[in-house]
Amino acid sequence: MRAVLATDLSDAIEAAITSQPCLECLGRYGIDEIDLITVTSPNVTTGIPGNNLGKQTKRGMERQKEHLEEEGFTVETHVMRGTPHRRINGLADRVNADLIIVGSRGKSPLKQRFIGGTVRNVARTAVRPLLVQRIVEADDEHEVANEHLFKRILYATDFSENADHAFDQFHNLKTATEEALLVHVAPPERRPNAEGAADPQERLDELAAKLSEMGIDAQTSVREGVAADEILAAEDEFDPTTILMGSRGQSPMRRLLLGSVSETVTARADSNVLLVPPSRVR
């Protein structure tokens, strides 16, 4: 399997690339090939006399490539100029990537952090599964928020086709995941026992049984309220390493690849987030 890993060559991304447990988790997911990409501004000129930005970029890419190769990955490097999210998603399409990985820096105790523009735009337009990896700063140094990326998964579902497609990720995650919490949020106006409505608890139990067959210890939770708020509340209670969800649910705004719920969760969650786009856009 192949992953596109975006780097800005910063200390923050370096922390993710040099985290052996994180790389081991990617290996268990099935990743054995990595396309390492950095995107520079089209307004930056690297060839003028006295400008060593190009050399610095090359050295940084080679350093990160060597580390990934030492961990057993086959690595290709790509230095591109242009709009980052377009270049990242374009490369993922071109190499038929199974996963895109981007880092998101910062952690606010008030949970009012907003993901950076590049991460947000990649998430909004990605047609490949996207892992948003949290990187935090502690004592003036950067470190990954959760080294064991997929050990505890919170799977949020609205039972849409896209959510079902996201659940299929457990076939890749089963060797890396020990526990999972399956969450469905029912809006107040559509209570579970409403006439003609399927019982969400029964549907979650069916999914939990499938995970048990994979050797994953699964719990379920049916909640009521605002979807994003309840998913984040479940995150506080379960303390997952990664939240898994479809990038677009049952919103009628089909032109958007990132729904309002998934965008809010991606922006405010403390955990990593694995967003899976609808299968029909791939």
XYZ file of N, CA and C in Angstrom:
846
model
N 0.837 -1.196 0.000
C 0.000 0.000 0.000
C 0.874 1.248 0.000
N 0.321 2.315 -0.518
C 1.106 3.522 -0.757
C 0.489 4.727 -0.049
N 1.340 5.543 0.560
C 0.886 6.751 1.249
C 1.625 7.967 0.719
N 0.916 9.078 0.631
C 1.524 10.380 0.358
C 1.661 11.092 1.696
N 2.882 11.439 2.063
C 3.157 12.096 3.338
C 3.628 13.516 3.055
N 2.854 14.492 3.522
C 3.184 15.896 3.281
C 4.103 16.413 4.384
N 5.165 17.099 3.994
C 6.099 17.665 4.961
C 6.412 19.110 4.603
N 6.543 19.942 5.631
C 7.037 21.303 5.416
C 8.452 21.438 5.969
N 9.045 20.276 6.322
C 10.429 20.205 6.821
C 10.609 20.919 8.156
N 9.514 21.179 8.850
C 9.585 21.843 10.153
C 9.924 20.829 11.242
N 10.271 21.348 12.430
C 10.538 20.470 13.570
C 9.302 19.656 13.933
N 8.123 20.250 13.736
C 6.885 19.554 14.078
C 6.705 18.303 13.226
N 6.858 18.442 11.916
C 6.707 17.288 11.034
C 7.846 16.298 11.240
N 9.017 16.816 11.561
C 10.162 15.939 11.855
C 9.827 15.009 13.021
N 9.094 15.535 14.012
C 8.714 14.721 15.168
C 7.856 13.540 14.748
N 6.959 13.769 13.801
C 6.093 12.686 13.332
C 6.877 11.660 12.526
N 7.768 12.146 11.678
C 8.515 11.246 10.796
C 9.532 10.409 11.571
N 10.003 10.924 12.698
C 10.998 10.188 13.478
C 10.383 9.393 14.623
N 9.056 9.353 14.708
C 8.395 8.572 15.755
C 8.275 7.120 15.306
N 9.089 6.253 15.893
C 9.086 4.852 15.469
C 7.735 4.177 15.693
N 7.059 4.392 16.852
C 5.738 3.764 17.015
C 4.743 4.189 15.939
N 4.774 5.465 15.547
C 3.871 5.928 14.491
C 4.153 5.206 13.182
N 5.430 5.075 12.849
C 5.800 4.415 11.603
C 5.454 2.932 11.648
N 5.596 2.315 12.816
C 5.205 0.915 12.955
C 3.706 0.753 12.737
N 2.919 1.715 13.221
C 1.468 1.666 13.021
C 1.118 1.770 11.542
N 1.829 2.626 10.826
C 1.590 2.733 9.388
C 1.915 1.411 8.695
N 2.970 0.751 9.156
C 3.312 -0.549 8.598
C 2.231 -1.583 8.861
N 1.666 -1.572 10.057
C 0.583 -2.502 10.373
C -0.667 -2.187 9.563
N -0.872 -0.942 9.258
C -1.989 -0.537 8.397
C -1.813 -1.116 6.998
N -0.570 -1.355 6.626
C -0.284 -1.932 5.316
C 0.594 -1.073 4.431
N 0.987 0.102 4.930
C 1.804 1.009 4.123
C 3.230 0.480 4.021
N 3.721 0.350 2.795
C 5.125 -0.012 2.595
C 5.832 0.918 1.612
N 5.068 1.782 0.946
C 5.641 2.775 0.039
C 5.169 4.171 0.452
N 6.078 5.122 0.462
C 5.743 6.493 0.854
C 6.246 7.469 -0.203
N 5.357 8.361 -0.621
C 5.735 9.488 -1.467
C 5.815 10.713 -0.565
N 7.022 11.175 -0.311
C 7.264 12.315 0.572
C 7.232 13.588 -0.263
N 6.309 14.489 0.063
C 6.133 15.688 -0.759
C 6.251 16.948 0.082
N 6.951 17.933 -0.463
C 6.938 19.278 0.101
C 6.602 20.247 -1.022
N 5.829 21.266 -0.688
C 5.362 22.221 -1.694
C 5.827 23.610 -1.303
N 6.541 24.268 -2.205
C 7.005 25.627 -1.960
C 6.132 26.615 -2.714
N 6.145 27.836 -2.254
C 5.340 28.871 -2.896
C 5.858 29.168 -4.296
N 4.965 29.378 -5.254
C 5.422 29.726 -6.609
C 6.119 31.076 -6.657
N 5.971 31.872 -5.586
C 6.594 33.195 -5.542
C 8.016 33.160 -4.995
N 8.438 31.978 -4.498
C 9.784 31.850 -3.937
C 10.732 31.391 -5.031
N 11.786 32.160 -5.241
C 12.789 31.817 -6.247
C 13.986 31.189 -5.557
N 14.293 29.947 -5.948
C 15.390 29.233 -5.280
C 16.691 29.281 -6.055
N 16.680 29.821 -7.267
C 17.876 29.763 -8.091
C 18.697 31.032 -8.113
N 18.274 32.084 -7.421
C 19.019 33.331 -7.465
C 20.266 33.228 -6.597
N 21.334 33.963 -6.943
C 22.575 33.902 -6.169
C 22.332 34.264 -4.705
N 22.958 33.510 -3.810
C 22.845 33.790 -2.388
C 21.628 33.166 -1.741
N 20.744 32.566 -2.518
C 19.552 31.943 -1.954
C 19.798 30.447 -1.852
N 19.932 29.942 -0.616
C 20.228 28.526 -0.429
C 19.000 27.731 -0.027
N 17.802 28.306 -0.254
C 16.576 27.616 0.124
C 16.454 26.270 -0.585
N 16.828 26.247 -1.864
C 16.743 24.998 -2.611
C 17.630 23.921 -2.025
N 18.845 24.297 -1.632
C 19.763 23.331 -1.036
C 19.243 22.848 0.315
N 18.698 23.773 1.102
C 18.152 23.393 2.401
C 16.992 22.418 2.237
N 16.135 22.698 1.251
C 14.996 21.817 1.000
C 15.468 20.430 0.598
N 16.447 20.378 -0.289
C 16.967 19.090 -0.746
C 17.576 18.305 0.401
N 18.353 18.997 1.258
C 18.963 18.308 2.396
C 17.897 17.794 3.355
N 16.889 18.624 3.603
C 15.822 18.214 4.509
C 15.051 17.016 3.985
N 14.757 17.023 2.701
C 14.032 15.899 2.108
C 14.868 14.624 2.144
N 16.150 14.747 1.868
C 17.020 13.573 1.897
C 17.117 13.010 3.311
N 17.197 13.897 4.309
C 17.282 13.439 5.698
C 16.027 12.662 6.090
N 14.855 13.205 5.748
C 13.614 12.523 6.104
C 13.442 11.236 5.298
N 13.850 11.262 4.045
C 13.779 10.052 3.219
C 14.632 8.940 3.814
N 15.862 9.280 4.213
C 16.761 8.280 4.776
C 16.173 7.659 6.036
N 15.541 8.486 6.868
C 14.964 7.939 8.095
C 13.828 6.974 7.777
N 12.966 7.347 6.849
C 11.857 6.465 6.479
C 12.369 5.168 5.861
N 13.425 5.268 5.073
C 13.996 4.060 4.464
C 14.613 3.156 5.523
N 15.212 3.753 6.550
C 15.775 2.958 7.636
C 14.696 2.164 8.362
N 13.462 2.682 8.332
C 12.346 1.993 8.979
C 11.671 0.991 8.041
N 12.232 0.814 6.847
C 11.754 -0.238 5.965
C 10.825 0.185 4.846
N 10.593 1.485 4.691
C 9.700 1.962 3.637
C 10.473 2.239 2.347
N 9.813 2.029 1.227
C 10.326 2.484 -0.058
C 9.853 3.916 -0.252
N 10.767 4.839 -0.523
C 10.429 6.266 -0.491
C 10.800 6.956 -1.796
N 9.868 7.757 -2.291
C 10.119 8.677 -3.398
C 9.904 10.093 -2.873
N 10.740 11.032 -3.289
C 10.587 12.417 -2.845
C 10.088 13.287 -3.989
N 9.311 14.302 -3.614
C 8.731 15.213 -4.598
C 8.810 16.634 -4.040
N 9.551 17.499 -4.698
C 9.599 18.919 -4.349
C 8.842 19.665 -5.437
N 7.734 20.292 -5.054
C 6.870 20.943 -6.031
C 6.622 22.392 -5.649
N 6.256 23.170 -6.633
C 5.861 24.556 -6.404
C 4.395 24.696 -6.778
N 3.686 25.517 -6.016
C 2.278 25.718 -6.330
C 1.430 25.807 -5.076
N 0.155 25.516 -5.225
C -0.787 25.534 -4.111
C -0.712 24.191 -3.392
N -0.372 24.187 -2.094
C -0.091 22.913 -1.413
C -1.185 21.862 -1.538
N -2.441 22.221 -1.234
C -3.460 21.168 -1.213
C -3.699 20.587 -2.600
N -3.545 21.401 -3.627
C -3.727 20.888 -4.986
C -2.591 19.952 -5.385
N -1.380 20.318 -5.000
C -0.235 19.465 -5.325
C -0.297 18.149 -4.547
N -0.671 18.231 -3.284
C -0.742 17.024 -2.450
C -1.813 16.074 -2.970
N -3.014 16.593 -3.192
C -4.090 15.743 -3.693
C -3.814 15.267 -5.117
N -3.179 16.126 -5.920
C -2.846 15.730 -7.280
C -1.866 14.574 -7.313
N -0.859 14.633 -6.437
C 0.106 13.538 -6.364
C -0.569 12.253 -5.899
N -1.448 12.376 -4.902
C -2.152 11.192 -4.392
C -2.954 10.512 -5.489
N -3.590 11.311 -6.337
C -4.333 10.739 -7.460
C -3.391 10.076 -8.465
N -2.290 10.750 -8.750
C -1.382 10.265 -9.786
C -0.742 8.932 -9.418
N -0.394 8.771 -8.148
C 0.266 7.527 -7.728
C -0.730 6.514 -7.175
N -2.026 6.877 -7.223
C -3.087 5.989 -6.725
C -2.848 5.632 -5.259
N -2.638 6.658 -4.442
C -2.318 6.459 -3.030
C -3.498 5.873 -2.264
N -3.173 5.062 -1.269
C -4.186 4.500 -0.385
C -4.450 5.403 0.811
N -3.540 6.342 1.072
C -3.654 7.202 2.248
C -2.851 8.474 2.026
N -3.390 9.595 2.511
C -2.660 10.864 2.579
C -2.443 11.172 4.051
N -1.244 11.626 4.400
C -0.937 11.957 5.792
C -0.478 13.404 5.865
N -1.147 14.193 6.707
C -0.746 15.580 6.939
C -0.689 15.821 8.441
N 0.206 16.691 8.856
C 0.340 17.013 10.266
C -0.436 18.264 10.621
N -1.011 18.266 11.816
C -1.744 19.429 12.321
C -1.155 19.817 13.657
N -0.632 21.022 13.723
C 0.047 21.472 14.930
C -0.887 22.235 15.855
N -0.583 22.155 17.140
C -1.271 22.992 18.112
C -2.316 22.247 18.904
N -2.453 22.644 20.165
C -3.462 22.052 21.030
C -3.907 23.117 22.016
N -5.198 23.368 22.062
C -5.727 24.387 22.952
C -6.535 23.739 24.064
N -6.293 24.111 25.324
C -7.099 23.543 26.404
C -8.563 23.932 26.297
N -8.850 24.985 25.550
C -10.234 25.404 25.345
C -10.852 24.734 24.125
N -10.069 23.921 23.426
C -10.537 23.194 22.240
C -11.096 24.139 21.192
N -10.480 25.292 21.069
C -10.893 26.246 20.042
C -9.854 26.344 18.931
N -8.968 25.351 18.871
C -7.953 25.359 17.829
C -8.597 25.135 16.468
N -8.114 25.814 15.465
C -8.577 25.582 14.103
C -7.413 25.052 13.278
N -7.677 24.040 12.489
C -6.618 23.474 11.667
C -6.143 24.500 10.656
N -4.869 24.393 10.310
C -4.286 25.343 9.379
C -4.905 25.260 8.005
N -4.657 26.304 7.222
C -5.283 26.404 5.917
C -4.965 25.244 4.998
N -3.697 24.805 4.981
C -3.332 23.702 4.095
C -4.059 22.426 4.485
N -4.053 22.094 5.773
C -4.724 20.876 6.228
C -6.215 20.951 5.934
N -6.809 22.093 6.220
C -8.247 22.258 5.967
C -8.569 22.083 4.490
N -7.762 22.673 3.631
C -8.033 22.586 2.198
C -7.774 21.186 1.645
N -6.765 20.509 2.166
C -6.562 19.117 1.761
C -7.778 18.289 2.161
N -8.247 18.493 3.400
C -9.403 17.735 3.885
C -10.651 18.025 3.065
N -10.813 19.264 2.675
C -12.015 19.644 1.929
C -12.052 19.054 0.524
N -10.908 18.744 -0.032
C -10.861 18.345 -1.441
C -10.288 16.951 -1.674
N -9.847 16.269 -0.625
C -9.214 14.960 -0.798
C -10.212 13.917 -1.284
N -9.788 13.108 -2.225
C -10.604 11.989 -2.688
C -9.929 10.667 -2.319
N -8.977 10.743 -1.413
C -8.315 9.574 -0.838
C -8.453 9.660 0.682
N -8.426 8.536 1.399
C -8.442 8.602 2.858
C -7.330 9.515 3.364
N -7.673 10.340 4.341
C -6.747 11.353 4.856
C -6.563 11.183 6.350
N -5.318 11.024 6.778
C -4.990 10.973 8.196
C -4.428 12.320 8.617
N -5.149 13.008 9.502
C -4.676 14.264 10.085
C -4.019 13.913 11.414
N -2.704 14.047 11.467
C -1.938 13.629 12.633
C -1.652 14.822 13.533
N -2.026 14.686 14.799
C -1.833 15.770 15.761
C -0.385 15.828 16.247
N 0.156 17.030 16.230
C 1.504 17.277 16.726
C 1.415 18.408 17.738
N 1.929 18.177 18.936
C 1.807 19.154 20.010
C 3.191 19.654 20.412
N 3.194 20.775 21.101
C 4.446 21.369 21.573
C 4.516 21.246 23.082
N 5.606 20.683 23.562
C 5.811 20.515 24.995
C 7.246 20.896 25.329
N 7.393 21.841 26.257
C 8.730 22.295 26.666
C 9.571 22.718 25.468
N 8.944 23.498 24.585
C 9.609 24.048 23.399
C 10.040 22.982 22.397
N 9.535 21.780 22.546
C 9.815 20.720 21.590
C 8.505 20.142 21.071
N 8.546 19.631 19.852
C 7.345 19.052 19.258
C 7.341 17.538 19.439
N 6.152 17.006 19.627
C 5.985 15.560 19.714
C 4.593 15.195 19.213
N 4.436 13.955 18.786
C 3.122 13.525 18.317
C 2.202 13.353 19.521
N 0.934 13.679 19.333
C -0.025 13.581 20.433
C -0.286 12.129 20.814
N -0.309 11.248 19.815
C -0.574 9.827 20.055
C 0.385 8.997 19.205
N 1.361 8.384 19.853
C 2.351 7.616 19.098
C 1.740 6.381 18.446
N 0.849 5.712 19.169
C 0.213 4.510 18.633
C -1.056 4.952 17.906
N -0.891 5.259 16.625
C -1.918 5.950 15.854
C -3.288 5.303 15.930
N -3.335 3.996 15.807
C -4.616 3.316 15.607
C -4.992 2.376 16.751
N -4.365 2.533 17.905
C -4.600 1.607 19.011
C -6.041 1.664 19.504
N -6.591 2.867 19.637
C -7.972 3.049 20.110
C -8.703 3.929 19.092
N -9.703 3.369 18.459
C -10.425 4.064 17.398
C -11.832 4.440 17.855
N -12.181 5.702 17.667
C -13.569 6.142 17.820
C -14.147 6.256 16.416
N -15.110 5.405 16.110
C -15.742 5.417 14.788
C -17.106 6.085 14.908
N -17.278 7.192 14.201
C -18.544 7.929 14.222
C -19.314 7.627 12.948
N -20.583 7.246 13.087
C -21.375 6.889 11.918
C -22.767 7.503 11.962
N -23.219 7.959 10.802
C -24.616 8.363 10.636
C -25.350 7.346 9.771
N -24.703 6.198 9.549
C -25.236 5.089 8.751
C -25.418 5.462 7.283
N -24.726 6.481 6.843
C -24.752 6.839 5.425
C -23.833 5.898 4.656
N -23.923 5.958 3.339
C -23.047 5.143 2.495
C -21.583 5.496 2.739
N -21.312 6.780 2.924
C -19.940 7.206 3.178
C -19.430 6.676 4.508
N -20.294 6.675 5.531
C -19.902 6.140 6.834
C -19.623 4.643 6.747
N -20.438 3.929 5.972
C -20.201 2.496 5.777
C -18.854 2.265 5.087
N -18.543 3.132 4.134
C -17.261 3.026 3.432
C -16.109 3.278 4.402
N -16.291 4.212 5.335
C -15.260 4.473 6.341
C -15.056 3.253 7.239
N -16.142 2.551 7.563
C -16.039 1.358 8.417
C -15.138 0.303 7.784
N -15.113 0.263 6.459
C -14.266 -0.709 5.759
C -12.785 -0.521 6.078
N -12.421 0.656 6.610
C -11.027 0.888 6.990
C -10.551 -0.076 8.071
N -11.481 -0.648 8.823
C -11.079 -1.584 9.873
C -10.387 -2.823 9.304
N -10.594 -3.125 8.034
C -9.874 -4.247 7.428
C -8.377 -3.944 7.365
N -8.031 -2.661 7.219
C -6.625 -2.259 7.258
C -6.142 -2.044 8.686
N -7.057 -1.656 9.563
C -6.692 -1.277 10.921
C -6.632 -2.450 11.893
N -7.146 -3.605 11.507
C -7.386 -4.678 12.476
C -6.129 -5.163 13.187
N -4.970 -5.100 12.529
C -3.751 -5.549 13.206
C -3.151 -4.465 14.097
N -3.631 -3.236 13.957
C -3.096 -2.126 14.750
C -4.066 -1.660 15.829
N -5.334 -2.055 15.733
C -6.367 -1.559 16.646
C -6.716 -2.603 17.695
N -6.721 -2.177 18.958
C -7.097 -3.059 20.058
C -8.526 -2.803 20.524
N -8.927 -1.527 20.575
C -10.249 -1.173 21.078
C -10.915 -0.175 20.140
N -12.240 -0.227 20.101
C -12.993 0.721 19.281
C -14.286 1.095 19.992
N -14.668 2.349 19.844
C -15.965 2.830 20.312
C -16.754 3.255 19.085
N -17.924 2.663 18.890
C -18.783 2.981 17.756
C -19.863 3.940 18.227
N -19.926 5.108 17.608
C -20.811 6.182 18.073
C -21.790 6.578 16.980
N -23.058 6.691 17.359
C -24.075 7.284 16.487
C -24.775 8.376 17.270
N -24.938 9.526 16.629
C -25.630 10.652 17.261
C -26.965 10.850 16.562
N -28.041 10.681 17.317
C -29.382 10.885 16.773
C -29.826 12.305 17.085
N -30.221 13.068 16.082
C -30.729 14.415 16.356
C -32.018 14.337 17.157
N -32.294 15.320 18.008
C -33.488 15.274 18.857
C -34.780 15.084 18.078
N -34.848 15.632 16.862
C -36.094 15.532 16.102
C -36.280 14.169 15.457
N -35.253 13.298 15.526
C -35.392 11.970 14.953
C -34.958 10.956 15.994
N -35.817 10.717 16.940
C -35.499 9.818 18.034
C -35.431 8.374 17.539
N -34.621 7.546 18.187
C -34.429 6.184 17.723
C -35.710 5.366 17.628
N -36.691 5.629 18.507
C -37.902 4.824 18.516
C -39.006 5.429 17.665
N -38.651 6.410 16.828
C -39.657 7.006 15.960
C -40.166 5.955 14.978
N -41.424 6.086 14.602
C -42.043 5.103 13.716
C -41.290 5.031 12.387
N -40.948 3.827 11.978
C -40.269 3.630 10.700
C -38.765 3.794 10.765
N -38.237 4.221 11.913
C -36.793 4.423 12.031
C -36.113 3.135 12.479
N -35.002 2.810 11.866
C -34.241 1.633 12.271
C -33.606 1.893 13.630
N -33.454 0.850 14.417
C -32.888 0.975 15.750
C -31.375 1.154 15.634
N -30.856 2.335 15.968
C -29.406 2.555 15.826
C -28.580 1.652 16.724
N -29.128 1.284 17.902
C -28.364 0.408 18.791
C -28.153 -0.962 18.152
N -29.198 -1.475 17.504
C -29.058 -2.766 16.829
C -28.032 -2.687 15.704
N -28.042 -1.577 14.987
C -27.101 -1.426 13.877
C -25.668 -1.323 14.393
N -25.486 -0.602 15.500
C -24.148 -0.521 16.089
C -23.699 -1.882 16.609
N -24.630 -2.628 17.203
C -24.286 -3.955 17.720
C -23.823 -4.878 16.592
N -24.457 -4.756 15.429
C -24.045 -5.567 14.279
C -22.615 -5.223 13.855
N -22.308 -3.923 13.856
C -20.951 -3.503 13.500
C -19.944 -3.960 14.553
N -20.339 -3.872 15.826
C -19.447 -4.300 16.906
C -19.138 -5.786 16.797
N -20.137 -6.575 16.386
C -19.921 -8.014 16.225
C -18.888 -8.285 15.129
N -18.931 -7.497 14.069
C -17.949 -7.656 12.987
C -16.541 -7.359 13.491
N -16.421 -6.327 14.339
C -15.102 -5.994 14.874
C -14.609 -7.073 15.826
N -15.522 -7.647 16.597
C -15.132 -8.726 17.508
C -14.553 -9.904 16.739
N -15.124 -10.176 15.564
C -14.603 -11.256 14.722
C -13.188 -10.952 14.235
N -12.851 -9.655 14.165
C -11.498 -9.251 13.764
C -10.531 -9.218 14.949
N -11.047 -9.482 16.148
C -10.203 -9.434 17.331
C -10.123 -8.070 17.983
N -11.058 -7.179 17.637
C -11.083 -5.828 18.203
C -12.165 -5.751 19.271
N -11.816 -5.288 20.448
C -12.772 -5.106 21.542
C -13.608 -3.867 21.256
N -14.902 -4.037 21.004
C -15.746 -2.928 20.555
C -16.833 -2.592 21.568
N -17.005 -1.292 21.795
C -18.099 -0.763 22.595
C -18.992 0.080 21.692
N -20.211 0.349 22.145
C -21.132 1.162 21.353
C -21.720 2.278 22.204
N -22.121 3.348 21.530
C -22.734 4.485 22.228
C -23.695 5.191 21.287
N -24.976 5.219 21.661
C -25.972 6.004 20.931
C -26.229 7.261 21.738
N -26.013 8.402 21.109
C -26.142 9.679 21.800
C -27.181 10.524 21.089
N -27.588 11.596 21.731
C -28.579 12.489 21.141
C -28.112 13.923 21.300
N -28.220 14.697 20.227
C -27.817 16.095 20.292
C -27.190 16.555 18.995
N -26.337 17.552 19.101
C -25.614 18.073 17.945
C -24.459 17.124 17.634
N -24.397 16.639 16.404
C -23.476 15.551 16.063
C -22.026 15.852 16.436
N -21.489 16.974 15.982
C -20.080 17.275 16.241
C -19.806 17.394 17.736
N -20.698 18.059 18.460
C -20.508 18.229 19.903
C -20.503 16.884 20.621
N -21.405 15.995 20.225
C -21.499 14.696 20.889
C -20.314 13.800 20.544
N -19.827 13.893 19.323
C -18.638 13.117 18.946
C -17.433 13.582 19.756
N -17.301 14.891 19.924
C -16.193 15.427 20.713
C -16.345 15.080 22.191
N -17.580 15.035 22.679
C -17.814 14.614 24.061
C -17.435 13.146 24.235
N -17.770 12.326 23.246
C -17.388 10.914 23.291
C -15.869 10.769 23.250
N -15.210 11.648 22.509
C -13.747 11.633 22.476
C -13.180 11.882 23.869
N -13.728 12.854 24.581
C -13.253 13.150 25.930
C -13.398 11.939 26.850
N -14.484 11.198 26.676
C -14.764 10.062 27.555
C -13.926 8.836 27.197
N -13.759 8.579 25.906
C -13.105 7.345 25.452
C -11.599 7.503 25.284
N -11.149 8.721 25.034
C -9.729 9.020 24.832
C -9.121 8.165 23.721
N -9.640 8.288 22.502
C -9.103 7.496 21.396
C -7.779 8.066 20.903
N -7.045 7.258 20.164
C -5.861 7.778 19.492
C -6.236 8.367 18.132
N -7.300 7.841 17.520
C -7.761 8.346 16.226
C -9.279 8.272 16.137
N -9.879 9.303 15.551
C -11.305 9.306 15.230
C -11.446 8.946 13.757
N -12.281 7.969 13.469
C -12.526 7.512 12.101
C -13.936 7.906 11.693
N -14.060 8.574 10.551
C -15.384 8.968 10.080
C -15.353 9.258 8.587
N -16.521 9.250 7.981
C -16.629 9.650 6.592
C -16.455 11.145 6.477
N -15.874 11.579 5.379
C -15.648 13.018 5.219
C -16.924 13.761 4.874
N -17.898 13.036 4.362
C -19.166 13.696 4.043
C -20.306 12.757 4.396
N -21.267 13.254 5.156
C -22.376 12.423 5.583
C -23.600 12.612 4.726
N -24.710 12.912 5.360
C -25.983 12.992 4.662
C -26.352 14.412 4.269
N -25.359 15.295 4.233
C -25.615 16.680 3.849
C -26.070 16.761 2.402
N -27.043 17.627 2.099
C -27.478 17.794 0.711
C -26.491 18.592 -0.130
N -25.456 19.160 0.501
C -24.494 19.978 -0.234
C -23.450 19.074 -0.881
N -23.830 18.422 -1.959
C -23.005 17.400 -2.586
C -21.700 17.941 -3.154
N -21.635 19.238 -3.394
C -20.417 19.768 -4.012
C -19.268 19.823 -3.017
N -19.577 19.722 -1.730
C -18.536 19.771 -0.718
C -18.091 18.363 -0.361
N -16.789 18.113 -0.422
C -16.270 16.808 -0.058
C -16.054 16.691 1.443
N -16.059 17.797 2.162
C -15.905 17.766 3.611
C -17.155 18.352 4.235
N -17.914 17.531 4.951
C -19.142 17.991 5.569
C -18.873 18.835 6.797
N -19.901 19.517 7.268
C -19.739 20.420 8.405
C -19.368 19.664 9.676
N -19.932 18.464 9.866
C -19.622 17.689 11.067
C -18.162 17.242 11.048
N -17.729 16.661 9.948
C -16.348 16.182 9.873
C -15.352 17.330 9.942
N -15.701 18.481 9.372
C -14.794 19.625 9.440
C -14.675 20.136 10.869
N -15.794 20.198 11.582
C -15.760 20.653 12.972
C -14.961 19.695 13.842
N -15.187 18.408 13.670
C -14.458 17.416 14.460
C -12.966 17.479 14.150
N -12.618 17.590 12.882
C -11.207 17.668 12.501
C -10.538 18.894 13.107
N -11.268 19.999 13.163
C -10.705 21.240 13.689
C -10.545 21.217 15.200
N -11.458 20.549 15.906
C -11.504 20.683 17.362
C -11.028 19.459 18.133
N -10.899 18.334 17.491
C -10.516 17.116 18.205
C -9.062 17.171 18.661
N -8.778 16.520 19.768
C -7.403 16.371 20.237
C -6.743 15.138 19.626
N -7.550 14.197 19.176
C -7.040 12.961 18.592
C -6.658 13.165 17.129
N -5.942 12.201 16.595
C -5.789 12.138 15.146
C -7.165 11.907 14.531
N -7.319 12.275 13.275
C -8.597 12.058 12.586
C -8.309 11.385 11.247
N -9.012 10.290 10.992
C -8.916 9.588 9.711
C -10.218 9.811 8.950
N -10.149 10.615 7.901
C -11.317 10.972 7.098
C -11.340 10.130 5.827
N -12.489 9.542 5.550
C -12.628 8.686 4.372
C -13.656 9.303 3.434
N -13.268 9.625 2.207
C -14.205 10.244 1.266
C -15.170 9.211 0.701
N -16.263 9.666 0.101
C -17.192 8.727 -0.537
C -16.483 7.940 -1.632
N -16.839 6.679 -1.774
C -16.171 5.830 -2.762
C -16.420 6.307 -4.180
N -17.538 6.953 -4.427
C -17.881 7.349 -5.795
C -17.033 8.501 -6.314
N -16.303 9.223 -5.419
C -15.485 10.329 -5.905
C -14.062 9.883 -6.200
N -13.729 8.633 -5.924
C -12.363 8.135 -6.169
C -12.204 7.689 -7.602
